[in-house]
Amino acid sequence: MDKFRMIFQFFQSNQESFMNGICGIMALASTQMYSAFDFNCPCLPHYNLAYGLGILLVPPFILFLLGLVLNNNISVLAEEWRRPRGQRGKDPAVLRYMFCSMAQRAMVAPALWLSVTLLDGKCITCAFCTSLPLESLGNASQPPLSRGEIQRVLARIPCKELYTGQQLIAREVAVRYLRCISQALGWCFVLLMTTLAFLVRSLRPCFSQAAFLKSRYWSHYIDIERRLFDETCAEHARSFAKVCIQQFFEGMSTDLVAAHCHLPRKAPADAGEAAEKLLGITDRGTMNMALKSWHRCKPPLHLHPPALPTGNGWAGEGQPPTHPSAPRKETAAYYSWV
């Protein structure tokens, strides 16, 4: 249990680790789904191709969409792409990095499904059994048959109990021929995916490492900023609800005192702390305006010390003082209450 707890904590350490864990789980799930799937070829002309290619291509597409849905970056990417420009510009490089990172993780399970399916060979055997070269694999002395009859006979090759065309072409020869082609395609696909992954990992730092680091940094920043904003809103809502409930019960206590029922209870000690956490936003309209302002014009990514008021205005409007005061140590702290 301790090992599983450590693995779970590692997956929760950051967004990338969490998504890598999701991709690993989906990859294992895809292999388990294929092993538990009961493959039944219809063994009918014009249906074998649709069934075989459907089993080969449709589940990877579903797994890809599922990987996009489970990826938290899809909502972050959509919000960043659709939001108004406001006071903060949108960097296309960051959007491209988020999309590529999301697509790469979502492609793991589909690629594994395709690899396992091609290496197994059942889908290719079912889909292309009617396209066998009878001139090189079939019996040259077979009785003359029409094209439709030959198609019906070849369509039954995946179904061992239904096949009756041993005189036309041996079933073992046809199955082995198609399975070898499928396995060759599977190994080529695995080699292609491995080569592409190697090239991306090894050649990317040689060309655009600085741009990649900037895109990666701001992509992480957008995700962290969104989570901190959600936590801040949740904390404000909690404090707002606490103050509303306390004011309600204080009003009820005042009414009961006026009716000579009992003495009012002492207000909780954390009432002032909850009021301070509201940051001056104490009504619904102001909060809605703040949320709308955050969406329309996010603050620019430029940190600066707050301007100090003077007798004639703000200190930041004039020239800097000739004799500056002692340097201050500026710190930025982020608090989140869960």
Short mmCIF file of C-alpha atoms in Angstrom, two decimals:
data_model
loop_
_atom_site.label_atom_id
_atom_site.label_comp_id
_atom_site.label_asym_id
_atom_site.label_seq_id
_atom_site.Cartn_x
_atom_site.Cartn_y
_atom_site.Cartn_z
CA MET A 1 0.00 0.00 0.00
CA ASP A 2 2.88 2.36 0.69
CA LYS A 3 4.21 1.89 -2.83
CA PHE A 4 0.80 2.63 -4.34
CA ARG A 5 0.53 5.69 -2.12
CA MET A 6 3.93 6.93 -3.28
CA ILE A 7 2.98 6.37 -6.93
CA PHE A 8 -0.30 8.21 -6.41
CA GLN A 9 1.48 11.13 -4.74
CA PHE A 10 3.97 11.27 -7.62
CA PHE A 11 1.11 11.45 -10.12
CA GLN A 12 -0.41 14.31 -8.13
CA SER A 13 2.86 16.24 -7.80
CA ASN A 14 2.31 18.27 -10.99
CA GLN A 15 0.16 18.42 -14.09
CA GLU A 16 2.58 16.56 -16.36
CA SER A 17 3.01 13.65 -13.94
CA PHE A 18 -0.75 13.39 -13.56
CA MET A 19 -1.31 13.30 -17.31
CA ASN A 20 1.49 10.78 -17.80
CA GLY A 21 -0.22 8.55 -15.26
CA ILE A 22 -3.54 8.94 -17.09
CA CYS A 23 -1.86 8.00 -20.38
CA GLY A 24 -0.28 4.91 -18.81
CA ILE A 25 -3.62 3.80 -17.39
CA MET A 26 -5.32 4.31 -20.75
CA ALA A 27 -2.58 2.36 -22.53
CA LEU A 28 -3.03 -0.58 -20.15
CA ALA A 29 -6.80 -0.30 -20.53
CA SER A 30 -6.52 -0.45 -24.33
CA THR A 31 -4.53 -3.70 -24.21
CA GLN A 32 -6.97 -5.20 -21.73
CA MET A 33 -9.90 -4.17 -23.91
CA TYR A 34 -8.37 -5.84 -26.95
CA SER A 35 -7.54 -9.03 -25.08
CA ALA A 36 -11.10 -9.21 -23.69
CA PHE A 37 -12.71 -8.33 -27.04
CA ASP A 38 -14.41 -11.22 -28.84
CA PHE A 39 -13.46 -10.76 -32.49
CA ASN A 40 -16.12 -12.26 -34.78
CA CYS A 41 -15.63 -11.66 -38.48
CA PRO A 42 -18.98 -11.69 -40.37
CA CYS A 43 -17.43 -13.77 -43.20
CA LEU A 44 -19.63 -12.08 -45.80
CA PRO A 45 -18.55 -10.15 -48.89
CA HIS A 46 -18.72 -6.34 -48.55
CA TYR A 47 -19.00 -6.70 -44.74
CA ASN A 48 -15.57 -8.10 -43.89
CA LEU A 49 -13.77 -4.95 -45.02
CA ALA A 50 -16.02 -2.63 -43.02
CA TYR A 51 -15.83 -4.79 -39.89
CA GLY A 52 -12.06 -5.32 -40.02
CA LEU A 53 -11.16 -1.70 -40.68
CA GLY A 54 -13.77 -0.55 -38.16
CA ILE A 55 -12.19 -2.60 -35.38
CA LEU A 56 -8.77 -1.36 -36.50
CA LEU A 57 -9.54 2.39 -36.70
CA VAL A 58 -12.66 3.26 -34.69
CA PRO A 59 -11.41 2.28 -31.17
CA PRO A 60 -8.18 4.33 -31.59
CA PHE A 61 -10.28 7.35 -32.54
CA ILE A 62 -12.46 6.85 -29.44
CA LEU A 63 -9.37 6.43 -27.26
CA PHE A 64 -7.89 9.61 -28.74
CA LEU A 65 -11.03 11.60 -27.93
CA LEU A 66 -11.10 10.07 -24.45
CA GLY A 67 -7.48 11.11 -23.95
CA LEU A 68 -8.38 14.67 -24.92
CA VAL A 69 -11.35 14.67 -22.55
CA LEU A 70 -9.29 13.40 -19.60
CA ASN A 71 -6.54 15.91 -20.32
CA ASN A 72 -7.01 19.03 -18.22
CA ASN A 73 -5.15 21.13 -20.78
CA ILE A 74 -8.05 20.88 -23.24
CA SER A 75 -10.16 23.25 -21.16
CA VAL A 76 -7.17 25.52 -20.44
CA LEU A 77 -6.34 25.62 -24.16
CA ALA A 78 -9.93 26.36 -25.14
CA GLU A 79 -10.24 29.16 -22.59
CA GLU A 80 -6.92 30.71 -23.59
CA TRP A 81 -7.76 30.48 -27.29
CA ARG A 82 -11.29 31.90 -27.03
CA ARG A 83 -10.77 34.58 -24.39
CA PRO A 84 -10.67 38.26 -25.44
CA ARG A 85 -7.25 39.83 -25.81
CA GLY A 86 -7.78 42.40 -23.05
CA GLN A 87 -4.66 43.63 -21.28
CA ARG A 88 -2.73 40.41 -21.94
CA GLY A 89 -1.82 39.20 -25.39
CA LYS A 90 -2.16 35.60 -26.50
CA ASP A 91 1.06 33.85 -27.51
CA PRO A 92 0.52 31.41 -30.41
CA ALA A 93 3.67 29.49 -29.43
CA VAL A 94 2.20 28.70 -26.02
CA LEU A 95 -1.07 27.55 -27.59
CA ARG A 96 0.84 25.33 -30.03
CA TYR A 97 2.90 23.84 -27.20
CA MET A 98 -0.22 23.07 -25.16
CA PHE A 99 -1.94 21.46 -28.15
CA CYS A 100 1.11 19.38 -29.13
CA SER A 101 1.69 18.23 -25.55
CA MET A 102 -1.97 17.30 -25.20
CA ALA A 103 -2.07 15.49 -28.56
CA GLN A 104 1.13 13.54 -27.84
CA ARG A 105 -0.26 12.17 -24.59
CA ALA A 106 -3.64 11.40 -26.14
CA MET A 107 -1.97 9.42 -28.96
CA VAL A 108 -0.32 6.88 -26.66
CA ALA A 109 -3.36 4.61 -26.20
CA PRO A 110 -4.43 4.71 -29.91
CA ALA A 111 -0.89 3.92 -31.05
CA LEU A 112 -0.75 0.96 -28.68
CA TRP A 113 -4.12 -0.30 -29.93
CA LEU A 114 -2.98 -0.10 -33.55
CA SER A 115 0.28 -1.86 -32.75
CA VAL A 116 -1.40 -4.73 -30.89
CA THR A 117 -4.12 -5.10 -33.54
CA LEU A 118 -1.69 -5.19 -36.45
CA LEU A 119 0.63 -7.61 -34.71
CA ASP A 120 -2.30 -9.91 -33.95
CA GLY A 121 -3.45 -9.90 -37.57
CA LYS A 122 -7.14 -10.75 -37.15
CA CYS A 123 -8.41 -7.42 -38.49
CA ILE A 124 -6.27 -7.52 -41.64
CA THR A 125 -7.21 -11.16 -42.25
CA CYS A 126 -10.91 -10.32 -41.98
CA ALA A 127 -10.72 -7.11 -44.01
CA PHE A 128 -8.61 -8.27 -46.98
CA CYS A 129 -9.36 -11.98 -47.26
CA THR A 130 -11.32 -11.32 -50.48
CA SER A 131 -8.30 -9.59 -52.07
CA LEU A 132 -5.94 -12.59 -52.07
CA PRO A 133 -3.87 -13.16 -55.24
CA LEU A 134 -5.31 -16.49 -56.41
CA GLU A 135 -2.88 -16.61 -59.34
CA SER A 136 0.07 -17.11 -57.01
CA LEU A 137 -1.57 -18.71 -53.94
CA GLY A 138 -4.61 -20.54 -55.36
CA ASN A 139 -5.07 -23.80 -57.26
CA ALA A 140 -4.72 -23.35 -61.00
CA SER A 141 -6.80 -26.47 -61.72
CA GLN A 142 -9.82 -25.35 -59.69
CA PRO A 143 -13.20 -25.55 -61.39
CA PRO A 144 -14.37 -22.36 -63.10
CA LEU A 145 -16.33 -20.10 -60.76
CA SER A 146 -17.91 -16.72 -61.20
CA ARG A 147 -16.47 -13.64 -59.57
CA GLY A 148 -19.29 -13.50 -57.02
CA GLU A 149 -18.87 -17.14 -56.04
CA ILE A 150 -15.12 -16.66 -55.56
CA GLN A 151 -15.78 -13.65 -53.34
CA ARG A 152 -18.23 -15.62 -51.20
CA VAL A 153 -15.75 -18.46 -50.79
CA LEU A 154 -12.82 -16.20 -49.91
CA ALA A 155 -14.96 -14.22 -47.44
CA ARG A 156 -15.27 -17.36 -45.29
CA ILE A 157 -11.52 -17.75 -44.76
CA PRO A 158 -11.57 -16.17 -41.24
CA CYS A 159 -14.35 -18.58 -40.21
CA LYS A 160 -12.73 -21.97 -39.95
CA GLU A 161 -15.98 -23.89 -39.45
CA LEU A 162 -17.64 -22.26 -42.50
CA TYR A 163 -14.82 -22.40 -45.04
CA THR A 164 -15.34 -24.91 -47.86
CA GLY A 165 -12.85 -23.72 -50.46
CA GLN A 166 -9.84 -25.91 -49.81
CA GLN A 167 -9.72 -26.76 -53.51
CA LEU A 168 -9.64 -23.09 -54.40
CA ILE A 169 -6.99 -22.01 -51.86
CA ALA A 170 -5.79 -23.63 -48.65
CA ARG A 171 -7.07 -21.76 -45.60
CA GLU A 172 -3.77 -22.13 -43.71
CA VAL A 173 -1.89 -20.56 -46.62
CA ALA A 174 -4.27 -17.61 -46.86
CA VAL A 175 -4.32 -16.93 -43.13
CA ARG A 176 -0.54 -17.14 -42.84
CA TYR A 177 -0.08 -14.86 -45.86
CA LEU A 178 -2.38 -12.15 -44.49
CA ARG A 179 -1.04 -12.45 -40.95
CA CYS A 180 2.54 -11.99 -42.16
CA ILE A 181 1.54 -8.84 -44.01
CA SER A 182 -0.29 -7.55 -40.91
CA GLN A 183 2.66 -8.24 -38.63
CA ALA A 184 5.02 -6.55 -41.07
CA LEU A 185 2.78 -3.47 -41.02
CA GLY A 186 2.63 -3.63 -37.23
CA TRP A 187 6.39 -3.73 -36.78
CA CYS A 188 6.82 -0.93 -39.32
CA PHE A 189 4.29 1.15 -37.38
CA VAL A 190 6.10 0.49 -34.09
CA LEU A 191 9.43 1.38 -35.70
CA LEU A 192 7.96 4.57 -37.17
CA MET A 193 6.48 5.70 -33.82
CA THR A 194 9.72 4.91 -32.00
CA THR A 195 11.79 6.79 -34.57
CA LEU A 196 9.53 9.83 -34.44
CA ALA A 197 9.64 9.89 -30.64
CA PHE A 198 13.43 9.60 -30.72
CA LEU A 199 13.77 12.42 -33.25
CA VAL A 200 11.45 14.70 -31.30
CA ARG A 201 13.28 14.06 -28.02
CA SER A 202 16.80 14.30 -29.41
CA LEU A 203 16.56 16.98 -32.11
CA ARG A 204 14.24 19.46 -30.42
CA PRO A 205 16.90 20.85 -28.03
CA CYS A 206 19.24 21.39 -30.99
CA PHE A 207 16.99 23.91 -32.74
CA SER A 208 14.54 25.73 -30.50
CA GLN A 209 15.37 24.95 -26.90
CA ALA A 210 14.98 28.55 -25.73
CA ALA A 211 11.60 28.95 -27.42
CA PHE A 212 10.56 25.55 -26.07
CA LEU A 213 11.49 26.54 -22.52
CA LYS A 214 9.55 29.80 -22.79
CA SER A 215 6.48 28.06 -24.17
CA ARG A 216 6.68 25.37 -21.51
CA TYR A 217 7.08 27.91 -18.72
CA TRP A 218 4.10 30.03 -19.76
CA SER A 219 2.01 26.93 -20.37
CA HIS A 220 2.65 25.84 -16.78
CA TYR A 221 1.98 29.39 -15.63
CA ILE A 222 -1.44 29.47 -17.31
CA ASP A 223 -2.40 26.19 -15.66
CA ILE A 224 -1.14 27.26 -12.22
CA GLU A 225 -2.80 30.67 -12.52
CA ARG A 226 -6.10 29.04 -13.37
CA ARG A 227 -5.91 26.67 -10.39
CA LEU A 228 -4.94 29.49 -8.02
CA PHE A 229 -7.79 31.62 -9.33
CA ASP A 230 -10.22 28.76 -8.73
CA GLU A 231 -8.86 28.28 -5.19
CA THR A 232 -9.11 32.03 -4.50
CA CYS A 233 -12.70 32.11 -5.75
CA ALA A 234 -13.56 29.08 -3.63
CA GLU A 235 -12.00 30.71 -0.56
CA HIS A 236 -13.85 33.95 -1.22
CA ALA A 237 -17.12 32.06 -1.63
CA ARG A 238 -16.48 30.21 1.64
CA SER A 239 -15.75 33.46 3.49
CA PHE A 240 -18.74 35.17 1.86
CA ALA A 241 -21.03 32.35 2.92
CA LYS A 242 -19.60 32.35 6.45
CA VAL A 243 -20.17 36.10 6.88
CA CYS A 244 -23.70 35.85 5.45
CA ILE A 245 -24.57 33.01 7.83
CA GLN A 246 -23.06 34.83 10.80
CA GLN A 247 -24.98 38.01 9.98
CA PHE A 248 -28.16 35.98 9.64
CA PHE A 249 -27.77 34.36 13.03
CA GLU A 250 -26.74 37.67 14.61
CA GLY A 251 -29.93 39.21 13.24
CA MET A 252 -31.93 36.30 14.58
CA SER A 253 -30.27 36.71 17.97
CA THR A 254 -31.15 40.40 17.99
CA ASP A 255 -34.78 39.60 17.24
CA LEU A 256 -34.85 37.01 20.00
CA VAL A 257 -33.39 39.51 22.47
CA ALA A 258 -36.02 42.03 21.47
CA ALA A 259 -38.64 39.34 22.15
CA HIS A 260 -37.01 38.60 25.56
CA CYS A 261 -36.29 35.00 24.66
CA HIS A 262 -32.65 34.70 25.63
CA LEU A 263 -29.41 36.63 25.60
CA PRO A 264 -27.43 36.79 22.37
CA ARG A 265 -24.43 34.59 22.05
CA LYS A 266 -20.96 35.98 21.59
CA ALA A 267 -19.90 36.36 17.99
CA PRO A 268 -17.31 33.88 16.78
CA ALA A 269 -13.70 34.97 16.99
CA ASP A 270 -13.03 34.28 13.29
CA ALA A 271 -15.72 36.66 12.05
CA GLY A 272 -13.17 39.41 11.47
CA GLU A 273 -10.82 37.06 9.62
CA ALA A 274 -13.61 35.92 7.31
CA ALA A 275 -14.54 39.56 6.62
CA GLU A 276 -10.89 40.38 5.78
CA LYS A 277 -10.77 37.56 3.24
CA LEU A 278 -13.58 39.17 1.26
CA LEU A 279 -11.10 41.84 0.04
CA GLY A 280 -13.85 44.45 -0.13
CA ILE A 281 -16.07 42.41 -2.47
CA THR A 282 -19.21 42.07 -0.38
CA ASP A 283 -22.08 41.86 -2.87
CA ARG A 284 -23.06 39.69 -5.79
CA GLY A 285 -22.90 42.39 -8.45
CA THR A 286 -19.33 43.36 -7.59
CA MET A 287 -18.24 39.73 -7.63
CA ASN A 288 -19.85 39.15 -11.03
CA MET A 289 -18.12 42.27 -12.33
CA ALA A 290 -14.78 41.02 -11.01
CA LEU A 291 -15.24 37.61 -12.67
CA LYS A 292 -16.24 39.22 -15.96
CA SER A 293 -13.25 41.57 -15.77
CA TRP A 294 -10.91 38.62 -15.16
CA HIS A 295 -12.21 36.90 -18.28
CA ARG A 296 -12.23 39.96 -20.54
CA CYS A 297 -8.98 41.65 -19.56
CA LYS A 298 -6.57 39.61 -17.50
CA PRO A 299 -3.84 41.67 -15.84
CA PRO A 300 -0.61 42.00 -17.81
CA LEU A 301 2.28 39.74 -16.86
CA HIS A 302 4.36 42.49 -15.33
CA LEU A 303 4.98 42.67 -11.59
CA HIS A 304 5.74 46.07 -10.07
CA PRO A 305 5.80 47.44 -6.52
CA PRO A 306 2.67 49.34 -5.48
CA ALA A 307 2.84 53.11 -5.89
CA LEU A 308 2.91 55.11 -2.67
CA PRO A 309 0.65 58.18 -2.31
CA THR A 310 2.23 61.57 -1.53
CA GLY A 311 0.88 64.98 -0.69
CA ASN A 312 0.57 66.09 -4.34
CA GLY A 313 -0.27 62.75 -5.92
CA TRP A 314 1.35 59.38 -6.45
CA ALA A 315 5.00 58.77 -5.91
CA GLY A 316 5.28 56.89 -9.19
CA GLU A 317 4.26 59.88 -11.32
CA GLY A 318 7.36 62.00 -10.74
CA GLN A 319 11.06 61.40 -10.95
CA PRO A 320 12.68 58.95 -8.56
CA PRO A 321 14.09 60.55 -5.39
CA THR A 322 17.67 61.68 -5.37
CA HIS A 323 18.47 59.85 -2.16
CA PRO A 324 16.54 56.61 -2.17
CA SER A 325 15.74 54.94 1.08
CA ALA A 326 17.26 51.72 2.21
CA PRO A 327 16.57 48.87 -0.18
CA ARG A 328 13.61 46.73 0.71
CA LYS A 329 13.33 43.03 0.21
CA GLU A 330 10.25 42.35 -1.84
CA THR A 331 8.59 39.01 -1.54
CA ALA A 332 5.61 37.55 -3.31
CA ALA A 333 3.57 35.03 -1.40
CA TYR A 334 0.67 33.00 -2.65
CA TYR A 335 -1.80 31.61 -0.17
CA SER A 336 -4.37 28.94 -0.90
CA TRP A 337 -6.87 27.50 1.49
CA VAL A 338 -8.31 24.08 0.71
#
